[in-house]
PDB file of C-alpha atoms and ligand atoms in Angstrom:
ATOM      1  CA  MET A  21      36.432  39.533   8.677  1.00  0.00           C
ATOM      2  CA  GLU A  22      37.682  36.887  11.106  1.00  0.00           C
ATOM      3  CA  HIS A  23      35.492  33.762  11.175  1.00  0.00           C
ATOM      4  CA  LYS A  24      34.481  32.013  14.386  1.00  0.00           C
ATOM      5  CA  LEU A  25      36.329  28.816  15.204  1.00  0.00           C
ATOM      6  CA  PHE A  26      34.393  25.777  13.939  1.00  0.00           C
ATOM      7  CA  SER A  27      34.485  23.856  17.215  1.00  0.00           C
ATOM      8  CA  HIS A  28      32.164  22.187  19.715  1.00  0.00           C
ATOM      9  CA  ALA A  29      32.439  25.118  22.147  1.00  0.00           C
ATOM     10  CA  THR A  30      31.622  27.850  19.615  1.00  0.00           C
ATOM     11  CA  ILE A  31      28.820  25.923  17.928  1.00  0.00           C
ATOM     12  CA  SER A  32      27.316  24.930  21.257  1.00  0.00           C
ATOM     13  CA  GLU A  33      27.298  28.541  22.425  1.00  0.00           C
ATOM     14  CA  SER A  34      25.681  29.740  19.181  1.00  0.00           C
ATOM     15  CA  LEU A  35      22.889  27.152  19.555  1.00  0.00           C
ATOM     16  CA  ASN A  36      22.178  27.990  23.173  1.00  0.00           C
ATOM     17  CA  ARG A  37      18.615  29.104  22.591  1.00  0.00           C
ATOM     18  CA  GLU A  38      17.687  26.768  19.727  1.00  0.00           C
ATOM     19  CA  LYS A  39      15.447  23.700  19.899  1.00  0.00           C
ATOM     20  CA  PHE A  40      18.037  21.491  18.194  1.00  0.00           C
ATOM     21  CA  GLY A  41      21.631  21.107  19.297  1.00  0.00           C
ATOM     22  CA  HIS A  42      20.932  19.569  22.694  1.00  0.00           C
ATOM     23  CA  PRO A  43      22.840  17.359  22.944  1.00  0.00           C
ATOM     24  CA  LEU A  44      25.404  18.413  20.366  1.00  0.00           C
ATOM     25  CA  TYR A  45      27.949  15.955  18.926  1.00  0.00           C
ATOM     26  CA  PHE A  46      30.817  17.560  17.062  1.00  0.00           C
ATOM     27  CA  TYR A  47      33.434  15.625  15.072  1.00  0.00           C
ATOM     28  CA  ARG A  48      36.558  17.010  13.432  1.00  0.00           C
ATOM     29  CA  SER A  49      36.350  14.013  11.080  1.00  0.00           C
ATOM     30  CA  ILE A  50      33.748  11.250  10.803  1.00  0.00           C
ATOM     31  CA  GLU A  51      32.594   8.817   8.117  1.00  0.00           C
ATOM     32  CA  SER A  52      29.040  10.170   7.912  1.00  0.00           C
ATOM     33  CA  THR A  53      26.937  12.250  10.325  1.00  0.00           C
ATOM     34  CA  ASN A  54      23.829  10.322   9.210  1.00  0.00           C
ATOM     35  CA  ASP A  55      25.499   7.010  10.081  1.00  0.00           C
ATOM     36  CA  LYS A  56      26.377   8.396  13.509  1.00  0.00           C
ATOM     37  CA  ALA A  57      22.831   9.713  13.940  1.00  0.00           C
ATOM     38  CA  LYS A  58      21.419   6.272  13.163  1.00  0.00           C
ATOM     39  CA  ILE A  59      23.586   4.646  15.829  1.00  0.00           C
ATOM     40  CA  LEU A  60      22.694   7.321  18.370  1.00  0.00           C
ATOM     41  CA  SER A  61      18.979   7.069  17.527  1.00  0.00           C
ATOM     42  CA  SER A  62      19.000   3.293  17.906  1.00  0.00           C
ATOM     43  CA  ASN A  63      20.561   3.822  21.319  1.00  0.00           C
ATOM     44  CA  GLY A  64      17.782   6.211  22.367  1.00  0.00           C
ATOM     45  CA  ALA A  65      19.209   9.667  21.569  1.00  0.00           C
ATOM     46  CA  PRO A  66      16.498  12.270  22.261  1.00  0.00           C
ATOM     47  CA  GLU A  67      14.793  14.582  19.785  1.00  0.00           C
ATOM     48  CA  GLY A  68      16.908  17.702  19.445  1.00  0.00           C
ATOM     49  CA  THR A  69      20.164  15.774  19.113  1.00  0.00           C
ATOM     50  CA  LEU A  70      22.424  17.330  16.484  1.00  0.00           C
ATOM     51  CA  ILE A  71      25.502  15.818  14.874  1.00  0.00           C
ATOM     52  CA  VAL A  72      27.931  18.177  13.139  1.00  0.00           C
ATOM     53  CA  ALA A  73      31.164  17.290  11.352  1.00  0.00           C
ATOM     54  CA  ASP A  74      33.964  19.395   9.942  1.00  0.00           C
ATOM     55  CA  GLU A  75      34.905  16.593   7.552  1.00  0.00           C
ATOM     56  CA  GLN A  76      33.089  13.468   6.313  1.00  0.00           C
ATOM     57  CA  THR A  77      35.187  10.662   4.897  1.00  0.00           C
ATOM     58  CA  ALA A  78      32.242   8.560   3.664  1.00  0.00           C
ATOM     59  CA  GLY A  79      29.390  11.076   3.346  1.00  0.00           C
ATOM     60  CA  ARG A  80      26.355   9.667   1.572  1.00  0.00           C
ATOM     61  CA  GLY A  81      23.898  11.227  -0.875  1.00  0.00           C
ATOM     62  CA  ARG A  82      20.661  10.031  -2.455  1.00  0.00           C
ATOM     63  CA  PHE A  83      20.726   7.011  -4.772  1.00  0.00           C
ATOM     64  CA  ASN A  84      23.842   5.744  -2.957  1.00  0.00           C
ATOM     65  CA  ARG A  85      25.918   8.551  -4.390  1.00  0.00           C
ATOM     66  CA  ARG A  86      28.881   9.910  -2.465  1.00  0.00           C
ATOM     67  CA  TRP A  87      28.756  13.317  -0.804  1.00  0.00           C
ATOM     68  CA  PHE A  88      31.962  15.280  -0.239  1.00  0.00           C
ATOM     69  CA  THR A  89      32.645  17.294   2.891  1.00  0.00           C
ATOM     70  CA  PRO A  90      36.348  18.161   2.874  1.00  0.00           C
ATOM     71  CA  GLN A  91      37.955  19.440   6.078  1.00  0.00           C
ATOM     72  CA  GLY A  92      37.565  23.114   6.863  1.00  0.00           C
ATOM     73  CA  GLY A  93      35.096  24.122   4.162  1.00  0.00           C
ATOM     74  CA  ASN A  94      31.506  22.965   4.296  1.00  0.00           C
ATOM     75  CA  LEU A  95      28.614  21.927   6.528  1.00  0.00           C
ATOM     76  CA  ALA A  96      27.528  18.341   7.249  1.00  0.00           C
ATOM     77  CA  VAL A  97      24.752  18.115   9.806  1.00  0.00           C
ATOM     78  CA  SER A  98      22.220  15.522  10.984  1.00  0.00           C
ATOM     79  CA  PHE A  99      19.122  16.314  13.074  1.00  0.00           C
ATOM     80  CA  ILE A 100      17.351  13.620  15.100  1.00  0.00           C
ATOM     81  CA  PHE A 101      13.537  13.840  15.294  1.00  0.00           C
ATOM     82  CA  ARG A 102      11.493  11.603  17.542  1.00  0.00           C
ATOM     83  CA  SER A 103       8.032  12.844  18.123  1.00  0.00           C
ATOM     84  CA  ASN A 104       4.328  12.343  18.370  1.00  0.00           C
ATOM     85  CA  LEU A 105       3.651  14.080  15.087  1.00  0.00           C
ATOM     86  CA  THR A 106       1.073  12.624  12.714  1.00  0.00           C
ATOM     87  CA  THR A 107       2.239  10.688   9.660  1.00  0.00           C
ATOM     88  CA  SER A 108       1.249  13.651   7.501  1.00  0.00           C
ATOM     89  CA  ASP A 109       3.379  16.047   9.579  1.00  0.00           C
ATOM     90  CA  ILE A 110       6.301  13.660   9.394  1.00  0.00           C
ATOM     91  CA  SER A 111       6.049  13.565   5.616  1.00  0.00           C
ATOM     92  CA  GLN A 112       6.726  17.326   5.684  1.00  0.00           C
ATOM     93  CA  ILE A 113      10.131  17.009   7.353  1.00  0.00           C
ATOM     94  CA  PRO A 114      12.004  16.658   4.040  1.00  0.00           C
ATOM     95  CA  ILE A 115      10.230  19.777   2.761  1.00  0.00           C
ATOM     96  CA  LEU A 116      11.108  21.516   6.007  1.00  0.00           C
ATOM     97  CA  GLY A 117      14.784  20.619   5.528  1.00  0.00           C
ATOM     98  CA  GLY A 118      15.008  22.198   2.076  1.00  0.00           C
ATOM     99  CA  LEU A 119      13.123  25.291   3.134  1.00  0.00           C
ATOM    100  CA  ALA A 120      15.195  25.801   6.305  1.00  0.00           C
ATOM    101  CA  THR A 121      18.384  25.497   4.245  1.00  0.00           C
ATOM    102  CA  ALA A 122      17.143  28.051   1.721  1.00  0.00           C
ATOM    103  CA  TYR A 123      16.127  30.504   4.486  1.00  0.00           C
ATOM    104  CA  ALA A 124      19.472  30.150   6.286  1.00  0.00           C
ATOM    105  CA  ILE A 125      21.426  30.762   3.065  1.00  0.00           C
ATOM    106  CA  GLU A 126      19.238  33.729   2.192  1.00  0.00           C
ATOM    107  CA  TYR A 127      19.793  35.296   5.618  1.00  0.00           C
ATOM    108  CA  VAL A 128      23.556  34.812   5.744  1.00  0.00           C
ATOM    109  CA  CYS A 129      24.474  35.234   2.056  1.00  0.00           C
ATOM    110  CA  ASN A 130      21.747  37.572   0.843  1.00  0.00           C
ATOM    111  CA  ILE A 131      20.906  35.404  -2.146  1.00  0.00           C
ATOM    112  CA  SER A 132      17.691  33.551  -2.876  1.00  0.00           C
ATOM    113  CA  PRO A 133      18.165  29.805  -3.471  1.00  0.00           C
ATOM    114  CA  LYS A 134      15.692  27.669  -5.425  1.00  0.00           C
ATOM    115  CA  LEU A 135      14.372  24.289  -4.322  1.00  0.00           C
ATOM    116  CA  LYS A 136      14.595  21.503  -6.855  1.00  0.00           C
ATOM    117  CA  TRP A 137      12.167  18.658  -6.206  1.00  0.00           C
ATOM    118  CA  PRO A 138      12.430  16.585  -4.163  1.00  0.00           C
ATOM    119  CA  ASN A 139      15.016  18.291  -2.047  1.00  0.00           C
ATOM    120  CA  ASP A 140      18.034  19.857  -3.679  1.00  0.00           C
ATOM    121  CA  ILE A 141      19.042  23.455  -3.094  1.00  0.00           C
ATOM    122  CA  TRP A 142      20.180  25.297  -6.187  1.00  0.00           C
ATOM    123  CA  VAL A 143      21.655  28.731  -6.844  1.00  0.00           C
ATOM    124  CA  ASP A 144      22.396  30.029 -10.342  1.00  0.00           C
ATOM    125  CA  GLN A 145      21.715  26.694 -12.083  1.00  0.00           C
ATOM    126  CA  ALA A 146      24.042  24.722  -9.787  1.00  0.00           C
ATOM    127  CA  LYS A 147      23.420  22.455  -6.813  1.00  0.00           C
ATOM    128  CA  ILE A 148      24.873  23.815  -3.594  1.00  0.00           C
ATOM    129  CA  ALA A 149      23.169  21.666  -0.954  1.00  0.00           C
ATOM    130  CA  GLY A 150      21.418  18.320  -0.596  1.00  0.00           C
ATOM    131  CA  ILE A 151      19.273  16.450   1.891  1.00  0.00           C
ATOM    132  CA  LEU A 152      19.235  12.806   2.917  1.00  0.00           C
ATOM    133  CA  ILE A 153      16.364  11.549   5.073  1.00  0.00           C
ATOM    134  CA  GLU A 154      16.590   8.249   6.902  1.00  0.00           C
ATOM    135  CA  THR A 155      14.037   6.709   9.193  1.00  0.00           C
ATOM    136  CA  SER A 156      13.232   3.615  11.209  1.00  0.00           C
ATOM    137  CA  TYR A 157       9.655   2.434  11.564  1.00  0.00           C
ATOM    138  CA  ASN A 158       8.146   0.308  14.290  1.00  0.00           C
ATOM    139  CA  ILE A 159       4.667  -1.080  13.580  1.00  0.00           C
ATOM    140  CA  GLU A 160       2.915   2.030  12.352  1.00  0.00           C
ATOM    141  CA  MET A 161       4.950   5.107  13.315  1.00  0.00           C
ATOM    142  CA  PRO A 162       8.531   6.146  12.719  1.00  0.00           C
ATOM    143  CA  GLU A 163      10.622   5.511  15.797  1.00  0.00           C
ATOM    144  CA  TRP A 164      13.122   8.121  14.747  1.00  0.00           C
ATOM    145  CA  PHE A 165      13.714  10.305  11.776  1.00  0.00           C
ATOM    146  CA  ILE A 166      17.061  11.703  10.612  1.00  0.00           C
ATOM    147  CA  LEU A 167      17.361  14.839   8.530  1.00  0.00           C
ATOM    148  CA  GLY A 168      20.864  15.000   7.042  1.00  0.00           C
ATOM    149  CA  ILE A 169      21.882  18.251   5.351  1.00  0.00           C
ATOM    150  CA  GLY A 170      25.062  18.915   3.417  1.00  0.00           C
ATOM    151  CA  ILE A 171      25.889  22.450   2.232  1.00  0.00           C
ATOM    152  CA  ASN A 172      28.805  23.385  -0.025  1.00  0.00           C
ATOM    153  CA  VAL A 173      29.740  26.539   1.845  1.00  0.00           C
ATOM    154  CA  ASN A 174      33.333  27.489   1.046  1.00  0.00           C
ATOM    155  CA  CYS A 175      34.450  24.571  -1.083  1.00  0.00           C
ATOM    156  CA  THR A 176      33.101  23.075  -4.321  1.00  0.00           C
ATOM    157  CA  PRO A 177      33.403  19.258  -4.515  1.00  0.00           C
ATOM    158  CA  THR A 178      35.979  18.252  -7.089  1.00  0.00           C
ATOM    159  CA  GLU A 179      34.548  14.829  -7.966  1.00  0.00           C
ATOM    160  CA  VAL A 180      31.432  14.710 -10.155  1.00  0.00           C
ATOM    161  CA  THR A 181      28.878  12.230  -8.787  1.00  0.00           C
ATOM    162  CA  ASN A 182      26.059  13.196 -11.151  1.00  0.00           C
ATOM    163  CA  PRO A 183      27.069  14.593 -14.548  1.00  0.00           C
ATOM    164  CA  SER A 184      23.557  15.848 -15.355  1.00  0.00           C
ATOM    165  CA  TYR A 185      23.993  19.133 -13.456  1.00  0.00           C
ATOM    166  CA  GLY A 186      26.699  21.450 -12.154  1.00  0.00           C
ATOM    167  CA  VAL A 187      27.711  21.904  -8.536  1.00  0.00           C
ATOM    168  CA  SER A 188      29.061  24.971  -6.831  1.00  0.00           C
ATOM    169  CA  CYS A 189      29.629  26.452  -3.384  1.00  0.00           C
ATOM    170  CA  LEU A 190      28.240  29.581  -1.756  1.00  0.00           C
ATOM    171  CA  ALA A 191      31.608  31.345  -1.500  1.00  0.00           C
ATOM    172  CA  ASP A 192      32.191  30.996  -5.256  1.00  0.00           C
ATOM    173  CA  ILE A 193      28.764  32.468  -5.922  1.00  0.00           C
ATOM    174  CA  ILE A 194      28.924  35.468  -3.582  1.00  0.00           C
ATOM    175  CA  GLY A 195      32.652  36.093  -3.864  1.00  0.00           C
ATOM    176  CA  TYR A 196      33.748  35.752  -0.241  1.00  0.00           C
ATOM    177  CA  LYS A 197      34.070  33.011   2.404  1.00  0.00           C
ATOM    178  CA  ILE A 198      31.224  32.444   4.817  1.00  0.00           C
ATOM    179  CA  ASP A 199      31.303  31.918   8.581  1.00  0.00           C
ATOM    180  CA  ARG A 200      30.066  28.334   8.993  1.00  0.00           C
ATOM    181  CA  VAL A 201      29.057  28.870  12.626  1.00  0.00           C
ATOM    182  CA  ASP A 202      26.670  31.671  11.576  1.00  0.00           C
ATOM    183  CA  LEU A 203      25.198  29.615   8.738  1.00  0.00           C
ATOM    184  CA  LEU A 204      24.770  26.577  10.989  1.00  0.00           C
ATOM    185  CA  GLN A 205      23.049  28.678  13.670  1.00  0.00           C
ATOM    186  CA  GLN A 206      20.599  30.039  11.085  1.00  0.00           C
ATOM    187  CA  LEU A 207      19.976  26.559   9.721  1.00  0.00           C
ATOM    188  CA  VAL A 208      19.210  25.150  13.173  1.00  0.00           C
ATOM    189  CA  HIS A 209      17.073  28.193  14.001  1.00  0.00           C
ATOM    190  CA  ASN A 210      14.970  27.781  10.843  1.00  0.00           C
ATOM    191  CA  VAL A 211      14.552  24.031  11.304  1.00  0.00           C
ATOM    192  CA  GLY A 212      13.170  24.835  14.789  1.00  0.00           C
ATOM    193  CA  LEU A 213      10.818  27.564  13.499  1.00  0.00           C
ATOM    194  CA  LEU A 214       9.405  25.419  10.702  1.00  0.00           C
ATOM    195  CA  TYR A 215       9.111  22.409  12.995  1.00  0.00           C
ATOM    196  CA  ASN A 216       6.881  24.484  15.298  1.00  0.00           C
ATOM    197  CA  LYS A 217       4.564  25.112  12.344  1.00  0.00           C
ATOM    198  CA  LEU A 218       3.953  21.422  11.632  1.00  0.00           C
ATOM    199  CA  GLY A 219       0.456  20.360  12.610  1.00  0.00           C
ATOM    200  CA  LYS A 220      -0.630  24.019  12.719  1.00  0.00           C
ATOM    201  CA  CYS A 221      -0.185  25.153   9.129  1.00  0.00           C
ATOM    202  CA  SER A 222       1.121  23.802   5.862  1.00  0.00           C
ATOM    203  CA  ILE A 223       4.598  24.728   4.703  1.00  0.00           C
ATOM    204  CA  THR A 224       4.114  23.481   1.141  1.00  0.00           C
ATOM    205  CA  GLU A 225       3.144  26.948  -0.171  1.00  0.00           C
ATOM    206  CA  GLU A 226       6.389  28.412   1.204  1.00  0.00           C
ATOM    207  CA  TRP A 227       8.274  25.618  -0.544  1.00  0.00           C
ATOM    208  CA  GLU A 228       6.434  26.133  -3.838  1.00  0.00           C
ATOM    209  CA  GLU A 229       7.311  29.850  -3.848  1.00  0.00           C
ATOM    210  CA  ARG A 230      10.920  28.787  -4.290  1.00  0.00           C
ATOM    211  CA  MET A 231      10.319  25.791  -6.525  1.00  0.00           C
ATOM    212  CA  LEU A 232      12.757  25.451  -9.429  1.00  0.00           C
ATOM    213  CA  TRP A 233      11.091  24.927 -12.832  1.00  0.00           C
ATOM    214  CA  LYS A 234       7.554  25.454 -11.506  1.00  0.00           C
ATOM    215  CA  GLY A 235       5.209  25.712 -14.507  1.00  0.00           C
ATOM    216  CA  GLN A 236       7.905  24.382 -16.839  1.00  0.00           C
ATOM    217  CA  HIS A 237       8.092  21.226 -18.932  1.00  0.00           C
ATOM    218  CA  ILE A 238      10.118  18.662 -17.009  1.00  0.00           C
ATOM    219  CA  GLU A 239      10.943  14.976 -17.007  1.00  0.00           C
ATOM    220  CA  VAL A 240      11.087  12.766 -13.902  1.00  0.00           C
ATOM    221  CA  VAL A 241      13.553   9.909 -14.007  1.00  0.00           C
ATOM    222  CA  ASP A 242      13.428   7.073 -11.511  1.00  0.00           C
ATOM    223  CA  SER A 243      15.627   4.012 -11.376  1.00  0.00           C
ATOM    224  CA  GLY A 244      13.942   1.240 -13.328  1.00  0.00           C
ATOM    225  CA  ASN A 245      10.840   3.160 -14.433  1.00  0.00           C
ATOM    226  CA  ASN A 246      10.112   4.931 -17.676  1.00  0.00           C
ATOM    227  CA  PRO A 247      10.574   8.701 -17.441  1.00  0.00           C
ATOM    228  CA  ILE A 248       7.389  10.698 -16.845  1.00  0.00           C
ATOM    229  CA  GLU A 249       7.107  14.090 -18.485  1.00  0.00           C
ATOM    230  CA  GLY A 250       4.772  16.999 -18.026  1.00  0.00           C
ATOM    231  CA  ILE A 251       4.395  20.439 -16.486  1.00  0.00           C
ATOM    232  CA  ALA A 252       5.637  20.800 -12.887  1.00  0.00           C
ATOM    233  CA  LEU A 253       2.658  22.158 -10.935  1.00  0.00           C
ATOM    234  CA  GLY A 254       3.875  22.081  -7.350  1.00  0.00           C
ATOM    235  CA  ILE A 255       4.009  19.630  -4.455  1.00  0.00           C
ATOM    236  CA  ALA A 256       1.411  17.834  -2.346  1.00  0.00           C
ATOM    237  CA  THR A 257       1.468  18.132   1.453  1.00  0.00           C
ATOM    238  CA  ASN A 258       3.336  14.832   1.641  1.00  0.00           C
ATOM    239  CA  GLY A 259       6.047  16.157  -0.669  1.00  0.00           C
ATOM    240  CA  ALA A 260       4.926  14.286  -3.824  1.00  0.00           C
ATOM    241  CA  LEU A 261       5.530  16.139  -7.086  1.00  0.00           C
ATOM    242  CA  LEU A 262       2.322  17.289  -8.814  1.00  0.00           C
ATOM    243  CA  ILE A 263       2.649  17.081 -12.559  1.00  0.00           C
ATOM    244  CA  GLN A 264       0.313  17.713 -15.477  1.00  0.00           C
ATOM    245  CA  LEU A 265       0.691  15.077 -18.194  1.00  0.00           C
ATOM    246  CA  SER A 266       0.362  15.826 -21.907  1.00  0.00           C
ATOM    247  CA  ASN A 267      -3.176  14.307 -21.978  1.00  0.00           C
ATOM    248  CA  GLY A 268      -4.231  16.841 -19.342  1.00  0.00           C
ATOM    249  CA  ASP A 269      -4.345  14.355 -16.442  1.00  0.00           C
ATOM    250  CA  ARG A 270      -2.681  15.245 -13.166  1.00  0.00           C
ATOM    251  CA  ASP A 271      -0.324  12.778 -11.554  1.00  0.00           C
ATOM    252  CA  ARG A 272       1.699  12.496  -8.355  1.00  0.00           C
ATOM    253  CA  VAL A 273       5.289  11.295  -8.369  1.00  0.00           C
ATOM    254  CA  TYR A 274       6.821  10.072  -5.143  1.00  0.00           C
ATOM    255  CA  SER A 275      10.469   9.595  -6.004  1.00  0.00           C
ATOM    256  CA  GLY A 276      13.026  10.268  -8.689  1.00  0.00           C
ATOM    257  CA  GLU A 277      14.985  13.140 -10.112  1.00  0.00           C
ATOM    258  CA  ILE A 278      13.725  15.892 -12.384  1.00  0.00           C
ATOM    259  CA  ARG A 279      15.338  17.656 -15.312  1.00  0.00           C
ATOM    260  CA  LEU A 280      14.191  20.271 -17.783  1.00  0.00           C
ATOM    261  CA  LYS A 281      12.850  18.954 -21.086  1.00  0.00           C
TER     262      LYS A 281
HETATM  263  C1  LIG B 328      21.970  14.415  -1.889  1.00  0.00           C
HETATM  264  O1  LIG B 328      21.748  15.489  -2.424  1.00  0.00           O
HETATM  265  O2  LIG B 328      22.233  13.408  -2.561  1.00  0.00           O
HETATM  266  C2  LIG B 328      21.907  14.322  -0.393  1.00  0.00           C
HETATM  267  C3  LIG B 328      23.180  14.740   0.256  1.00  0.00           C
HETATM  268  C4  LIG B 328      23.119  14.680   1.779  1.00  0.00           C
HETATM  269  C5  LIG B 328      24.466  14.911   2.425  1.00  0.00           C
HETATM  270  C6  LIG B 328      24.359  15.042   3.917  1.00  0.00           C
HETATM  271  S1  LIG B 328      25.844  15.653   4.638  1.00  0.00           S
HETATM  272  C7  LIG B 328      25.231  15.287   6.224  1.00  0.00           C
HETATM  273  C8  LIG B 328      24.541  13.944   6.119  1.00  0.00           C
HETATM  274  N1  LIG B 328      25.499  12.847   6.266  1.00  0.00           N
HETATM  275  C9  LIG B 328      25.606  12.120   5.162  1.00  0.00           C
HETATM  276  O3  LIG B 328      26.348  11.133   5.010  1.00  0.00           O
HETATM  277  N2  LIG B 328      24.808  12.614   4.204  1.00  0.00           N
HETATM  278  C10 LIG B 328      24.043  13.761   4.678  1.00  0.00           C
END
């Protein structure tokens, strides 16, 4: 089937009725959509602003890793939030990002992705999407909040940035290429739906239903700290990992990467 053209006009039309995508910035090639979002936010870009790129030449991942978005294959998107939400609602935006990505993939590809704490999207034991949150605080509240999402749609990155797990792309998993305009529209739609829930109900249970390695023995590795191991129990409303240690105590972990023990 013919795919829609990945262009400003087509994307803009598909996002007509969505909360995000107004204004819409589309780039055929850019260094990083998150970098652009930061500049736009500092210059007063409103909530709802969406930055989409066909190619990123200096895409960034967590822990200063690189993130590859080659031309013509994948999705690189940054959402700008700027709101009167409480601090606790704001702490749910990363969770919202992972969940919205999983829902969009499920709808378009008919597969059920898992969420790996804190925020990776996995299918069949391989990472297919990642999330990078960036924010700027004034005295007590975030001034703006950027949710950057990268999805390997039709192209698997060739360079390994983290040898501890495999990476893949959706097309390789389902066996055919995916229309990026459709996937983007679903992603933006689900971010809007989940955003409407904040402050009204918790989305952590929805996240936990898809949690990778829930109930399993895992290890959390953070730069500089000793690894913590235990049973992955779930997540707190602020996104912290809930873990049961070998002495029976429960602990919360706020950052790091997990792997199966
Ligand atoms: C990770 O898993 O390490 C996070 C990857 C986040 C990549 C996205 S692509 C869109 C946005 N722009 C960036 O430079 N990074 C994020």
